[in-house]
mmCIF file of C-alpha atoms in Angstrom:
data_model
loop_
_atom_site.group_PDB
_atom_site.id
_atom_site.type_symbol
_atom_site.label_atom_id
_atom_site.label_comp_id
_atom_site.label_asym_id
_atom_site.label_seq_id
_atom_site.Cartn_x
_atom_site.Cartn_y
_atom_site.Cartn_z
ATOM 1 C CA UNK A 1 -11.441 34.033 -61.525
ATOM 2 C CA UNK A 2 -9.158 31.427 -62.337
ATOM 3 C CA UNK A 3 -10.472 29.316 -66.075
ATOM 4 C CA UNK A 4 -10.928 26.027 -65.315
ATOM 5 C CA UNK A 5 -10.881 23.049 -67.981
ATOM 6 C CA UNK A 6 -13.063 19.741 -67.852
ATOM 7 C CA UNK A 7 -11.491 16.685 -68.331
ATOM 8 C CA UNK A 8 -12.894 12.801 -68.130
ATOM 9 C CA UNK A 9 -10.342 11.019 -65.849
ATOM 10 C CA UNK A 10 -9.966 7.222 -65.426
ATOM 11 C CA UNK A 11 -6.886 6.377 -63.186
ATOM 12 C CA UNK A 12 -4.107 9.028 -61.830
ATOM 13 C CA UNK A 13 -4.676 12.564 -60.931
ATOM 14 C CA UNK A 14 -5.050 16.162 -62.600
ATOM 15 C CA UNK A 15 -3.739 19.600 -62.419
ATOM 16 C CA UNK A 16 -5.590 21.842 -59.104
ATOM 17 C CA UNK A 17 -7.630 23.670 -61.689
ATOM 18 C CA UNK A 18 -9.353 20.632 -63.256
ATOM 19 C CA UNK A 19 -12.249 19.567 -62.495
ATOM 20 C CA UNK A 20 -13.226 15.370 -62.664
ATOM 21 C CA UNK A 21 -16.093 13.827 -64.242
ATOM 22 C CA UNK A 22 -16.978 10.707 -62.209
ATOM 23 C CA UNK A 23 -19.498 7.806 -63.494
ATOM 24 C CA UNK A 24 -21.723 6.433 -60.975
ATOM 25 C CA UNK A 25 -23.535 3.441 -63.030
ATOM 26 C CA UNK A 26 -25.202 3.122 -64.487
ATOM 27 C CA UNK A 27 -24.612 -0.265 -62.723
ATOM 28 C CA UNK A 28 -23.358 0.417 -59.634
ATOM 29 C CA UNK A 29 -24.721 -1.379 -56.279
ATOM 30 C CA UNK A 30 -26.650 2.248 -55.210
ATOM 31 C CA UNK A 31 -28.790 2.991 -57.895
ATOM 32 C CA UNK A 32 -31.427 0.580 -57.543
ATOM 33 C CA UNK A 33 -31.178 -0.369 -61.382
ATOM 34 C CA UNK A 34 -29.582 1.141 -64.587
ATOM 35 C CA UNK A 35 -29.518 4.721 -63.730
ATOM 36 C CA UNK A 36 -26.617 6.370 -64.100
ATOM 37 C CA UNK A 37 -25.081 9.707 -62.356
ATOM 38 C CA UNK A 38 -22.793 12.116 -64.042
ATOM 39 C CA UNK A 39 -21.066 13.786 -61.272
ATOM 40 C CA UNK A 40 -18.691 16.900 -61.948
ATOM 41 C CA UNK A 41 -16.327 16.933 -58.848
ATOM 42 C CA UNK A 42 -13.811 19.801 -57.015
ATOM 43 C CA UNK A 43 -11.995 17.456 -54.558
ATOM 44 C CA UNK A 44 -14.489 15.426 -52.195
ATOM 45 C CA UNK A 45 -17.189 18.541 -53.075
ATOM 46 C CA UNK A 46 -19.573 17.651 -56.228
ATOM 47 C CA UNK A 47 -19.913 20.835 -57.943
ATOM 48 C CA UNK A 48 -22.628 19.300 -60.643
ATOM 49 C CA UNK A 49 -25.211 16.492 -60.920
ATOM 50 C CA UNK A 50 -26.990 15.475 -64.045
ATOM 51 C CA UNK A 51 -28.839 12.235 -63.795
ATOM 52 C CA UNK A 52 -28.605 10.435 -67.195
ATOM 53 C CA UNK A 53 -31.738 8.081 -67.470
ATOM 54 C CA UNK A 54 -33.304 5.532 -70.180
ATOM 55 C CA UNK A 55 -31.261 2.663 -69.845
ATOM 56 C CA UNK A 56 -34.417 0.440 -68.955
ATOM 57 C CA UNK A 57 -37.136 2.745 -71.592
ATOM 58 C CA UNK A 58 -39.242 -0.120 -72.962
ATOM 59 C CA UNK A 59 -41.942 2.380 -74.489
ATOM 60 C CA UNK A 60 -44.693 1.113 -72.159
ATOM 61 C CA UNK A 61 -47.240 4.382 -73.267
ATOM 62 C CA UNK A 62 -46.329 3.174 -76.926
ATOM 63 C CA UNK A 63 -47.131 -0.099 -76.445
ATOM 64 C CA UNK A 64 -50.665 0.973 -74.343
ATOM 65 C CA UNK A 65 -51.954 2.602 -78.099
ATOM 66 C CA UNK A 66 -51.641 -1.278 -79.315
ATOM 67 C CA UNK A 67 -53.235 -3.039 -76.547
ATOM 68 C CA UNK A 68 -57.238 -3.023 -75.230
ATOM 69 C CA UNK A 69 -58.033 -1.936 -72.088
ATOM 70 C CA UNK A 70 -57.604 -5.432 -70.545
ATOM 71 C CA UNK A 71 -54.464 -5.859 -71.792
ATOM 72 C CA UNK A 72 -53.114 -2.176 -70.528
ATOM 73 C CA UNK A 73 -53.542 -3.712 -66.765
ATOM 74 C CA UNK A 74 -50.255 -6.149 -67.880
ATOM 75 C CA UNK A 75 -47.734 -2.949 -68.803
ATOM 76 C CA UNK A 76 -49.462 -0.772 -66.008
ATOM 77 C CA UNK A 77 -48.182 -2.849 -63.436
ATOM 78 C CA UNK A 78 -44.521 -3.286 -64.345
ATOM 79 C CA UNK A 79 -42.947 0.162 -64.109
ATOM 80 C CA UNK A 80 -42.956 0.450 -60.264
ATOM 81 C CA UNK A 81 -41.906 -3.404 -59.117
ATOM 82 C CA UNK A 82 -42.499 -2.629 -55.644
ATOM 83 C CA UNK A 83 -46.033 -1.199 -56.327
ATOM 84 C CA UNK A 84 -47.465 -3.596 -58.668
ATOM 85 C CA UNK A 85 -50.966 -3.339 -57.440
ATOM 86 C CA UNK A 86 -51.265 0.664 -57.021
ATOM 87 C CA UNK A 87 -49.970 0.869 -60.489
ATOM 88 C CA UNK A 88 -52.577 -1.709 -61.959
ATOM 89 C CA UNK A 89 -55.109 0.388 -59.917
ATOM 90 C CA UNK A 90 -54.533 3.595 -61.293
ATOM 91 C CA UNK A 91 -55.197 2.652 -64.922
ATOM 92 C CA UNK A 92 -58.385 0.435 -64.149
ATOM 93 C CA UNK A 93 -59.550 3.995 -62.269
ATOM 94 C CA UNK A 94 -59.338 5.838 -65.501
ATOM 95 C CA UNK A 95 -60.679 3.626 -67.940
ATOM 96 C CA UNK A 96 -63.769 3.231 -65.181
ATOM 97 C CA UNK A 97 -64.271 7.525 -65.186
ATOM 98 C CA UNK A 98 -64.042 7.694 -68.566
ATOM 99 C CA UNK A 99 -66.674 4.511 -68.964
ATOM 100 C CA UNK A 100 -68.938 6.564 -65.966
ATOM 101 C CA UNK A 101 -68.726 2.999 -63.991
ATOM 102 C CA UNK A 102 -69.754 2.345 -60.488
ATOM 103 C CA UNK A 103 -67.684 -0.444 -58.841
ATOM 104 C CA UNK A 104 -69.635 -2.734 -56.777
ATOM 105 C CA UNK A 105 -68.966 -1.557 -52.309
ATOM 106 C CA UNK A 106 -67.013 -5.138 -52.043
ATOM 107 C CA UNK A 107 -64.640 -4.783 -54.759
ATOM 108 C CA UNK A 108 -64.021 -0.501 -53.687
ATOM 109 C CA UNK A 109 -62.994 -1.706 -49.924
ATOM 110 C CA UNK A 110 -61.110 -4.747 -50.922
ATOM 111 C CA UNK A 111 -58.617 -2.399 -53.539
ATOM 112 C CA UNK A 112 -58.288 -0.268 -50.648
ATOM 113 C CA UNK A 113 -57.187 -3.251 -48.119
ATOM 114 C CA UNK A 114 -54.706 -4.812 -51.045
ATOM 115 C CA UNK A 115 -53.423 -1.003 -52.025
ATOM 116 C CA UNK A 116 -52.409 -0.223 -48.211
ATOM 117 C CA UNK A 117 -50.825 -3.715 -48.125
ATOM 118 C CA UNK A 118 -49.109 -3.261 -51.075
ATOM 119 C CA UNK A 119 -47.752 0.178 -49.609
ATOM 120 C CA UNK A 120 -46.236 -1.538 -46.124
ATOM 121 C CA UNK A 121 -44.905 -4.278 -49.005
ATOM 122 C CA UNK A 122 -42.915 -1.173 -51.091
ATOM 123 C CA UNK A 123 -41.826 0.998 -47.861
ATOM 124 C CA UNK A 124 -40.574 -2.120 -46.108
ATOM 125 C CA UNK A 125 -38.431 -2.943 -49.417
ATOM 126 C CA UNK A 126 -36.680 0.601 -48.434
ATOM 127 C CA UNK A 127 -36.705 0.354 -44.909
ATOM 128 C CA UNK A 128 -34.392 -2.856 -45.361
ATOM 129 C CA UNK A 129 -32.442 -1.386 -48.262
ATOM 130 C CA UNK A 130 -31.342 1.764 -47.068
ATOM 131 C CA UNK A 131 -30.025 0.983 -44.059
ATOM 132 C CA UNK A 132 -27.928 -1.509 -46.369
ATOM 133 C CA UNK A 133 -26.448 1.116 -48.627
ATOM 134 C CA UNK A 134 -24.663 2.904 -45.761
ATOM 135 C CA UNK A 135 -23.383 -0.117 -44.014
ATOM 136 C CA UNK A 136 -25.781 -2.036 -41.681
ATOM 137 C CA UNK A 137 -26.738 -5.484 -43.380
ATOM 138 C CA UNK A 138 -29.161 -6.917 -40.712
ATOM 139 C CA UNK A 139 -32.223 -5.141 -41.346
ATOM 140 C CA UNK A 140 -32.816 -5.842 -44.508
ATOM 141 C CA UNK A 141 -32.942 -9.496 -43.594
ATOM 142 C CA UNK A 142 -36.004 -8.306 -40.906
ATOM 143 C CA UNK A 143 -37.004 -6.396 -44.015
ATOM 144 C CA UNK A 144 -37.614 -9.052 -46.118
ATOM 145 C CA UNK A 145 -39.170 -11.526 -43.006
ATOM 146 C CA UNK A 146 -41.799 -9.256 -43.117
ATOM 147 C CA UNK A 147 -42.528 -8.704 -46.599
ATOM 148 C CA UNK A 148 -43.176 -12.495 -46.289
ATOM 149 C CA UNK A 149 -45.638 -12.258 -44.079
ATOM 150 C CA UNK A 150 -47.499 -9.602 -46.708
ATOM 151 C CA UNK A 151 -45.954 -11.458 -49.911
ATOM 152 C CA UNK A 152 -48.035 -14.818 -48.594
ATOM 153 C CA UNK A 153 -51.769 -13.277 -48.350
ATOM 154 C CA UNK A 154 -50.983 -11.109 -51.564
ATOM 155 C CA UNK A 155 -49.928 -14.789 -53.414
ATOM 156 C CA UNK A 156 -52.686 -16.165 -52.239
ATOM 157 C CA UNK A 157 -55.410 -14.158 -53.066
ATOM 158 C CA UNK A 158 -54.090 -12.850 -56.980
ATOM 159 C CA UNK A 159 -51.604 -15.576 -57.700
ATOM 160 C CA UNK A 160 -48.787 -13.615 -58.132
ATOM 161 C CA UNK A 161 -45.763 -12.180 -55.987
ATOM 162 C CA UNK A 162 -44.883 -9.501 -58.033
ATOM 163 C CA UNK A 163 -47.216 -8.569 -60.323
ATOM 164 C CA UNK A 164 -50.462 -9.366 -59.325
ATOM 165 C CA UNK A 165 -52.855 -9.192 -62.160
ATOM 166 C CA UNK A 166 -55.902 -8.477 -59.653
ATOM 167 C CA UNK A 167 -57.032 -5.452 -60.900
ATOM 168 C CA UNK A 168 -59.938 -5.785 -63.757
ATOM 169 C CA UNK A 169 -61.911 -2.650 -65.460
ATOM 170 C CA UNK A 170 -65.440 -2.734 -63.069
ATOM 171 C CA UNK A 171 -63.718 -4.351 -59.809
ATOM 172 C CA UNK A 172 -60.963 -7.136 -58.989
ATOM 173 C CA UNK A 173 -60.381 -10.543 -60.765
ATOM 174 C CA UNK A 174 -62.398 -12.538 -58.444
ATOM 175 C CA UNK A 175 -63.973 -13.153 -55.431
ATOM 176 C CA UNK A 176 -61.454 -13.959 -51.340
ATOM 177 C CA UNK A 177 -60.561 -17.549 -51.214
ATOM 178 C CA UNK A 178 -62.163 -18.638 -47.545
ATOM 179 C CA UNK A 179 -60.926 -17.547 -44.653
ATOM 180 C CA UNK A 180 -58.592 -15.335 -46.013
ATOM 181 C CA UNK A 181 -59.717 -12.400 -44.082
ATOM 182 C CA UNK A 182 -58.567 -14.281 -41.454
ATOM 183 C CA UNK A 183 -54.769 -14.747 -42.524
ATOM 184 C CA UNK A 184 -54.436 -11.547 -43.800
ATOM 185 C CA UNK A 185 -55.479 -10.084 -40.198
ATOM 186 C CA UNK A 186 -52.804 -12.320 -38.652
ATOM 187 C CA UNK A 187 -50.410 -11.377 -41.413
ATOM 188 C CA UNK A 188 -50.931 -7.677 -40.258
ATOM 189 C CA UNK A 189 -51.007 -7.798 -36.427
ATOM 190 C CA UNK A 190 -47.719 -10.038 -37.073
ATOM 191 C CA UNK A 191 -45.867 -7.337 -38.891
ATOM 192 C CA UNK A 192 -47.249 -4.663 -36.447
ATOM 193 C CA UNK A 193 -45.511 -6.570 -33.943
ATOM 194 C CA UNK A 194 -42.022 -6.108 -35.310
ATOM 195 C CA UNK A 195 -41.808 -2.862 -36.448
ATOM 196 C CA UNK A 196 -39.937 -1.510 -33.880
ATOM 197 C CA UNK A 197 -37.031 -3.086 -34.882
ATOM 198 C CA UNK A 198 -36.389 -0.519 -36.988
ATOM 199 C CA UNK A 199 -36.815 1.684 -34.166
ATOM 200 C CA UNK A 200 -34.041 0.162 -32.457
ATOM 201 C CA UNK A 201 -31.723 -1.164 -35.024
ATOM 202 C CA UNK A 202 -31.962 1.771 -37.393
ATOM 203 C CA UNK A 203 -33.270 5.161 -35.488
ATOM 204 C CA UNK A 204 -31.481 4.237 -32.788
ATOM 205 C CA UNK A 205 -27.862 3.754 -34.163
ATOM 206 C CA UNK A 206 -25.783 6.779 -33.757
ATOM 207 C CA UNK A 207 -24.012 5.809 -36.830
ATOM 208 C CA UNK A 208 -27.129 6.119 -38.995
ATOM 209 C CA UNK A 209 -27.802 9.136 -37.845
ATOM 210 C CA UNK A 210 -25.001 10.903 -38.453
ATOM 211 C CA UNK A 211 -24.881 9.831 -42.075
ATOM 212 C CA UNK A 212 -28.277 11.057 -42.648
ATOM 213 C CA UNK A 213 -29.289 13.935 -39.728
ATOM 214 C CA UNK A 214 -28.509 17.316 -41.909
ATOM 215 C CA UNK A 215 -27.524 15.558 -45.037
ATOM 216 C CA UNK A 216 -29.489 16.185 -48.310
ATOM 217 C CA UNK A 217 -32.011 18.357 -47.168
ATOM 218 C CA UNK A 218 -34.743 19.010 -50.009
ATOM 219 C CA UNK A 219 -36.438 22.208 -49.219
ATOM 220 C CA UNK A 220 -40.083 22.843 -50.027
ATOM 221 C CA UNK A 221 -39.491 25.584 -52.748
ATOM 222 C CA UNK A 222 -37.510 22.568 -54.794
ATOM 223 C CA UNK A 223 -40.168 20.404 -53.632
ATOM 224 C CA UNK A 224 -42.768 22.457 -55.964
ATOM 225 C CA UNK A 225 -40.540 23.635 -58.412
ATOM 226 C CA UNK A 226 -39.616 19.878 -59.475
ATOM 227 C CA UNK A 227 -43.014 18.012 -58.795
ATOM 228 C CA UNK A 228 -41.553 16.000 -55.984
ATOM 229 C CA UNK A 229 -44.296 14.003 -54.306
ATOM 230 C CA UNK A 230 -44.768 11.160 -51.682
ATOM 231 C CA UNK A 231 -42.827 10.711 -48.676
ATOM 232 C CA UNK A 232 -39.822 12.923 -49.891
ATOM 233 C CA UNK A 233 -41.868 15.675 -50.257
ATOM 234 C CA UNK A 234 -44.082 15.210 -47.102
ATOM 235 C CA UNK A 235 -40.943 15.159 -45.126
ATOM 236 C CA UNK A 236 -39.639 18.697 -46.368
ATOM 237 C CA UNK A 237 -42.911 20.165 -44.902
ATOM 238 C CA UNK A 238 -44.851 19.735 -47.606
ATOM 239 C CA UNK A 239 -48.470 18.584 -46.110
ATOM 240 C CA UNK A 240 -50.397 16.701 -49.032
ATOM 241 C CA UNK A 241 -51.640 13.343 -49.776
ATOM 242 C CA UNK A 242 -54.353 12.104 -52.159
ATOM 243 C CA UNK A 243 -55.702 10.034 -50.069
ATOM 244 C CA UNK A 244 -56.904 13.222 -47.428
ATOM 245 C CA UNK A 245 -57.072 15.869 -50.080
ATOM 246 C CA UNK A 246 -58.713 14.276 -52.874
ATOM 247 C CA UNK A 247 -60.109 10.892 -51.862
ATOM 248 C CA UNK A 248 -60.269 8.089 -54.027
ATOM 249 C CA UNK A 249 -61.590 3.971 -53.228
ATOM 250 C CA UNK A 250 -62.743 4.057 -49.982
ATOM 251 C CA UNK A 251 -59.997 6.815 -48.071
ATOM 252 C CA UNK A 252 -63.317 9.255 -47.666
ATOM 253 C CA UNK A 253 -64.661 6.776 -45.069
ATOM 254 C CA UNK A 254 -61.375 6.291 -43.469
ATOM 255 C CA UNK A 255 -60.128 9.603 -42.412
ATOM 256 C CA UNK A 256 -60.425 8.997 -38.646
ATOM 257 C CA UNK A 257 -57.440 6.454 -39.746
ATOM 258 C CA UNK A 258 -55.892 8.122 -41.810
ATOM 259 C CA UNK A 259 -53.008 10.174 -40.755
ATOM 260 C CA UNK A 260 -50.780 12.148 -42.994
ATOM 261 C CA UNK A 261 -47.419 11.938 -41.612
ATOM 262 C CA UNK A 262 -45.021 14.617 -42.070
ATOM 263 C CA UNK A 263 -41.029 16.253 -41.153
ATOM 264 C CA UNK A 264 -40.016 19.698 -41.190
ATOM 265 C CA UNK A 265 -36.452 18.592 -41.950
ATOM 266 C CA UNK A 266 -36.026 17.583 -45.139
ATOM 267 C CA UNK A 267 -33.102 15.766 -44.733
ATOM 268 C CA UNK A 268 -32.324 11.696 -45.163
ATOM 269 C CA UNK A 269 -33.151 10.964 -41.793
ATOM 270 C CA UNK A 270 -36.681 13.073 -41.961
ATOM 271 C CA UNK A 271 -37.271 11.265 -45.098
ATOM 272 C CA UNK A 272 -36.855 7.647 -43.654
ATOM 273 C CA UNK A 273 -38.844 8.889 -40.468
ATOM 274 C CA UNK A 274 -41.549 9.331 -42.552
ATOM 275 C CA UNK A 275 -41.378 6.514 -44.778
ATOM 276 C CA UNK A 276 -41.541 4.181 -41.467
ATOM 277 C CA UNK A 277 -44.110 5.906 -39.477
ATOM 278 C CA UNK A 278 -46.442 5.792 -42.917
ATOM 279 C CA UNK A 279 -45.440 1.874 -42.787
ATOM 280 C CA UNK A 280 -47.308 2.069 -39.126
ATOM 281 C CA UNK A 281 -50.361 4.321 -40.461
ATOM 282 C CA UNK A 282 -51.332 1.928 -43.800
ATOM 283 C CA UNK A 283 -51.337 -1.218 -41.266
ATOM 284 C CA UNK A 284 -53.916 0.488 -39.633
ATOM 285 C CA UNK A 285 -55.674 1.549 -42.258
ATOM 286 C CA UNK A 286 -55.417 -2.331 -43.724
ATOM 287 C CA UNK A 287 -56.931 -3.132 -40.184
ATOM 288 C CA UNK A 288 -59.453 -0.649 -40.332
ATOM 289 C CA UNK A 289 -60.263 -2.217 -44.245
ATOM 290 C CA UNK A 290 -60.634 -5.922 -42.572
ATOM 291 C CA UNK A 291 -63.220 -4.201 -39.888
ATOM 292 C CA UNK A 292 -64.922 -3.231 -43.078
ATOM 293 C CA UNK A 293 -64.693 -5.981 -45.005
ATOM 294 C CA UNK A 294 -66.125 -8.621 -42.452
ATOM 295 C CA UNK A 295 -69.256 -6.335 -42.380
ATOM 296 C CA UNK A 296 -70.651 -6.192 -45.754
ATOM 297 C CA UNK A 297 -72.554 -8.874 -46.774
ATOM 298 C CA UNK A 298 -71.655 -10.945 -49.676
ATOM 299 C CA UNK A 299 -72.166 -9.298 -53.345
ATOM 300 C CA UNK A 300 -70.342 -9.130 -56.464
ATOM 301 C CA UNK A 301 -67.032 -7.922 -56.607
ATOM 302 C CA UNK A 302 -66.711 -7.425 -60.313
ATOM 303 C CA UNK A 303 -69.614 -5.862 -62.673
ATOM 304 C CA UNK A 304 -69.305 -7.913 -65.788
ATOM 305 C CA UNK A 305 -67.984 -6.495 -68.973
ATOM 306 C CA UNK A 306 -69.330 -6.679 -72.779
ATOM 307 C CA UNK A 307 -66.903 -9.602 -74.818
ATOM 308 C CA UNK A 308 -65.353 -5.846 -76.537
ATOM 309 C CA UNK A 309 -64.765 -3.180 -74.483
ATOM 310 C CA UNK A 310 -64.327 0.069 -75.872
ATOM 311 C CA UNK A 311 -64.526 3.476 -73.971
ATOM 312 C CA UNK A 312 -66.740 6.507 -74.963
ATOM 313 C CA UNK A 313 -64.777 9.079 -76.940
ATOM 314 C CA UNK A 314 -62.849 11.600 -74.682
ATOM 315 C CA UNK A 315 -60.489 11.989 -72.431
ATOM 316 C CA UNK A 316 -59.826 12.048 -68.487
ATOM 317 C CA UNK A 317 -57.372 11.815 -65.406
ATOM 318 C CA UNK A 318 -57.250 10.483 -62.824
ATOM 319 C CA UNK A 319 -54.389 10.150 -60.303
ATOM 320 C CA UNK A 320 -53.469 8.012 -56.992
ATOM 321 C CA UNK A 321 -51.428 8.042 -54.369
ATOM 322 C CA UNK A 322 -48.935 5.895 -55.069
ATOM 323 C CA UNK A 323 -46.030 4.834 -52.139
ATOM 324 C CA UNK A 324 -43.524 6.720 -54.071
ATOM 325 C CA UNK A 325 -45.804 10.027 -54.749
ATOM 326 C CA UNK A 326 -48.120 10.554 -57.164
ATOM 327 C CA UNK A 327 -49.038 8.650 -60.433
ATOM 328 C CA UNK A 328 -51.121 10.260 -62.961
ATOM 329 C CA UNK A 329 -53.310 8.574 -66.495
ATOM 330 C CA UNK A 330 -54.019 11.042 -68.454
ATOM 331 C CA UNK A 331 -56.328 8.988 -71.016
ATOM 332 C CA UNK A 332 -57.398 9.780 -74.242
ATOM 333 C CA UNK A 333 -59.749 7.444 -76.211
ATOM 334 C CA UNK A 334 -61.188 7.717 -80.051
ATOM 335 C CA UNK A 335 -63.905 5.387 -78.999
ATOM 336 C CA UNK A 336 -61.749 2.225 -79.892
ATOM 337 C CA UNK A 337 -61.103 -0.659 -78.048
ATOM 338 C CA UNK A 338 -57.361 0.600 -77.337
ATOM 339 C CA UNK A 339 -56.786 3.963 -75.975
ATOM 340 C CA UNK A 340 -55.687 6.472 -78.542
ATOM 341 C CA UNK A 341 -53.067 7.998 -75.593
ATOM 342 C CA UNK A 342 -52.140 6.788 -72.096
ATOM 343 C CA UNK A 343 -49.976 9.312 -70.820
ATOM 344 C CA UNK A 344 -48.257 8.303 -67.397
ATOM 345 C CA UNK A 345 -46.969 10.242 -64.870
ATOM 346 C CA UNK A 346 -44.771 8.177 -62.458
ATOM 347 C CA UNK A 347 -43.391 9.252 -58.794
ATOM 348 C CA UNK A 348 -39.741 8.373 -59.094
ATOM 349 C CA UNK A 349 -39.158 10.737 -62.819
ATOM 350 C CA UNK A 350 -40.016 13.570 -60.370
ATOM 351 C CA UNK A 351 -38.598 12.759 -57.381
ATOM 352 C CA UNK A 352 -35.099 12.056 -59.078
ATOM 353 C CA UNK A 353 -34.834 14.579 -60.876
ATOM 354 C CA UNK A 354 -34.265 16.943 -57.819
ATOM 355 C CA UNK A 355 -31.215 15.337 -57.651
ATOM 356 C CA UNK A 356 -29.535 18.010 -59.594
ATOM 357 C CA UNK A 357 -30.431 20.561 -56.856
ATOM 358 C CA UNK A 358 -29.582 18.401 -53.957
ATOM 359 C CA UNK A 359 -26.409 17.198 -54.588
ATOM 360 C CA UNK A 360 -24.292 20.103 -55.695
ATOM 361 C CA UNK A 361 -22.322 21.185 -52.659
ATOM 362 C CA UNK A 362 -22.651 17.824 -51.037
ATOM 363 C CA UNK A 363 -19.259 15.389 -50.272
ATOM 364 C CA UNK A 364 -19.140 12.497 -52.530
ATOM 365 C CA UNK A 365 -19.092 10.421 -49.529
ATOM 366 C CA UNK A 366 -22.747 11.726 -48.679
ATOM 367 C CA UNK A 367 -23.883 10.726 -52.014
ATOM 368 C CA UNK A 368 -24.924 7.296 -51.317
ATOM 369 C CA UNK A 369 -26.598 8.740 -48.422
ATOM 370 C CA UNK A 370 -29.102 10.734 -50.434
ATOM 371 C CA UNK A 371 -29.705 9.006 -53.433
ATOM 372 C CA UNK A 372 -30.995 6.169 -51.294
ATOM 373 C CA UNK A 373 -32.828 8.399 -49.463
ATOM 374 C CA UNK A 374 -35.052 9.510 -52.808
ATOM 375 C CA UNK A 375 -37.015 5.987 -52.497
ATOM 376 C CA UNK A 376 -37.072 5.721 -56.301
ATOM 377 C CA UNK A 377 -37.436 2.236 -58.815
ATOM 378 C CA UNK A 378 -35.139 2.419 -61.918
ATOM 379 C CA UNK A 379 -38.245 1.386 -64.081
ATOM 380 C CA UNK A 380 -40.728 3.892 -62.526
ATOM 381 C CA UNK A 381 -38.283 6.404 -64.108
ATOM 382 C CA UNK A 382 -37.822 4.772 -67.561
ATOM 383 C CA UNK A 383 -41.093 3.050 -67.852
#
């Protein structure tokens, strides 16, 4: 076998024996953020991926140890942009196991209305942006028409767009301004009724399909071997959701709903397949939520909280289904008012890191193709 040497190359060519080192980011328009790929190339074929991450690290867990368990909600919520409310929900979930609280019915069925909403809100996001990467502009401006819709009843009700600050230890912040029931039912049934753009504009362009049919695929035994969660992993063939296999809020009651949607393929096409027909399944369950919702009579949505509060010494987790995969808190408290340790486990560190199985043997041209494919945020990977 011929030796080969490695050399870094910025402009001309090399000898046939040399392998190139090519950058991508870690700004560069398809990497969602600061995360950078270090790409060993023979020709057009990349013979090694390493993805090179930290760029955005702000020490979030560090900073969790110095905050109380109101202030956590604040740093919880940041890591995943696009899932601001799942994120905040997750941490308020642990502190209330460890604290052996019930949550008042109100308050369990409304998290599970504004969770689902806040999933359509993060797949749409990638529904619009991926088509983008490879070429097609338009439906990310349908993309965003929707999220509208969604962004208007979420603003309403918390206050915020992004990060919505809703979430409180014992329930949510406060109580549905009137009629918004109402507007968030409209809200839904309007999205619902455009969906199938993306039927027609995106699964129904030849183009798109060839750049993703076959390309990428991610097979279950890297699935497991890498943690890989969430709609990637669901469409390699791998069957499991929190939501059906371990439910949490109010998913136990909604399992006649709830359908966990899944692709043998495991390629980019399989994985956006099943990123849009999940968009389809949480509407319903956010209808099925606002069924709910206009039959329980009025109550509290919060239980209300000592002026200090400080959690029981010991340690739990508890983990959700996030619309990137799976997020786990791992809490440990001293009996403080600040947790001792706040471990998290975020989707998109798992999920990326199967990048350095998937790409090796792939064309740099199809690289695009699958890193947009991997549905991650830059910050859920730092955090």
């Amino acid at each position: 076998m011929t030796p080969t040497t490695e050399t870094t190359i910025g402009i001309g060519g090399a000898a046939e024996s040399t392998d190139m080192v090519l950058n991508i980011g870690p700004q560069h328009p398809s990497t969602h953020g600061v995360l950078r790929l270090r790409l060993v190339l023979d020709g057009e074929r990349i013979r090694h991926a390493e993805p090179v991450i930290g760029y955005m690290h702000r020490g979030a867990e560090k900073l969790f140890e110095a905050r109380d368990y109101r202030q956590i909600v604040m740093l919880a919520n940041r890591h995943d942009w696009l899932s601001a409310f799942s994120n905040e929900l997750g941490v308020v979930l642990a502190v209330e196991r460890m604290l052996g609280m019930e949550v008042p019915e109100r308050a369990v069925w409304m998290r599970t209305l504004l969770a689902e909403l806040n999933r359509v809100l993060n797949h749409l996001m990638f529904l619009g942006s991926y088509p983008l990467e490879l070429g097609g502009i338009t439906p990310v401006f349908y993309a965003f028409r929707e999220r509208e819709e969604l962004q208007a009843v979420m603003e309403e009700i918390s206050g915020g767009r992004m990060h919505y600050m809703f979430n409180r230890v014992g329930g949510l912040k406060e109580d549905l301004p009137a009629g918004w029931l109402g507007r968030a039912r409209h809200a839904v049934a309007d999205v619902r009724s455009r969906m199938d753009v993306y039927d027609r504009l995106v699964l129904g362009n030849e183009i798109f399909r060839g750049r993703t049919r076959g390309v990428g695929v991610l097979t279950p035994e890297t699935v497991h071997a890498y943690g890989v969660s969430g709609p990637i992993a669901r469409a390699s063939g791998v069957d499991f959701d929190l939501r059906r296999d371990e439910p949490y809020l109010a998913y136990g009651e909604l399992q006649d709903t709830l359908e966990v949607v899944t692709r043998e393929e495991g390629d980019c096409l399989a994985r956006f397949e099943c990123l849009l027909e999940q968009t389809h399944i949480s509407l319903d369950l956010a209808d099925a939520c606002l069924d709910r919702m206009a039959e329980l009579p009025q109550g509290p949505i919060n239980q209300r909280l000592p002026k200090v509060l400080k959690a029981p010494e010991g340690h739990t987790y508890a983990w959700t289904e996030n619309p990137l995969g799976i997020n786990g808190y791992y809490l440990v408290s001293k009996g403080e008012k600040t947790p001792y340790r706040l471990k998290l486990r975020s989707a998109s560190y798992n999920n990326i890191q199967a990048l350095t199985e998937l790409l090796p043997g792939t064309l740099v041209a199809d690289m695009v193709a699958i890193l947009g494919s991997m549905f991650f945020v830059v910050g859920d990977i730092d955090k």
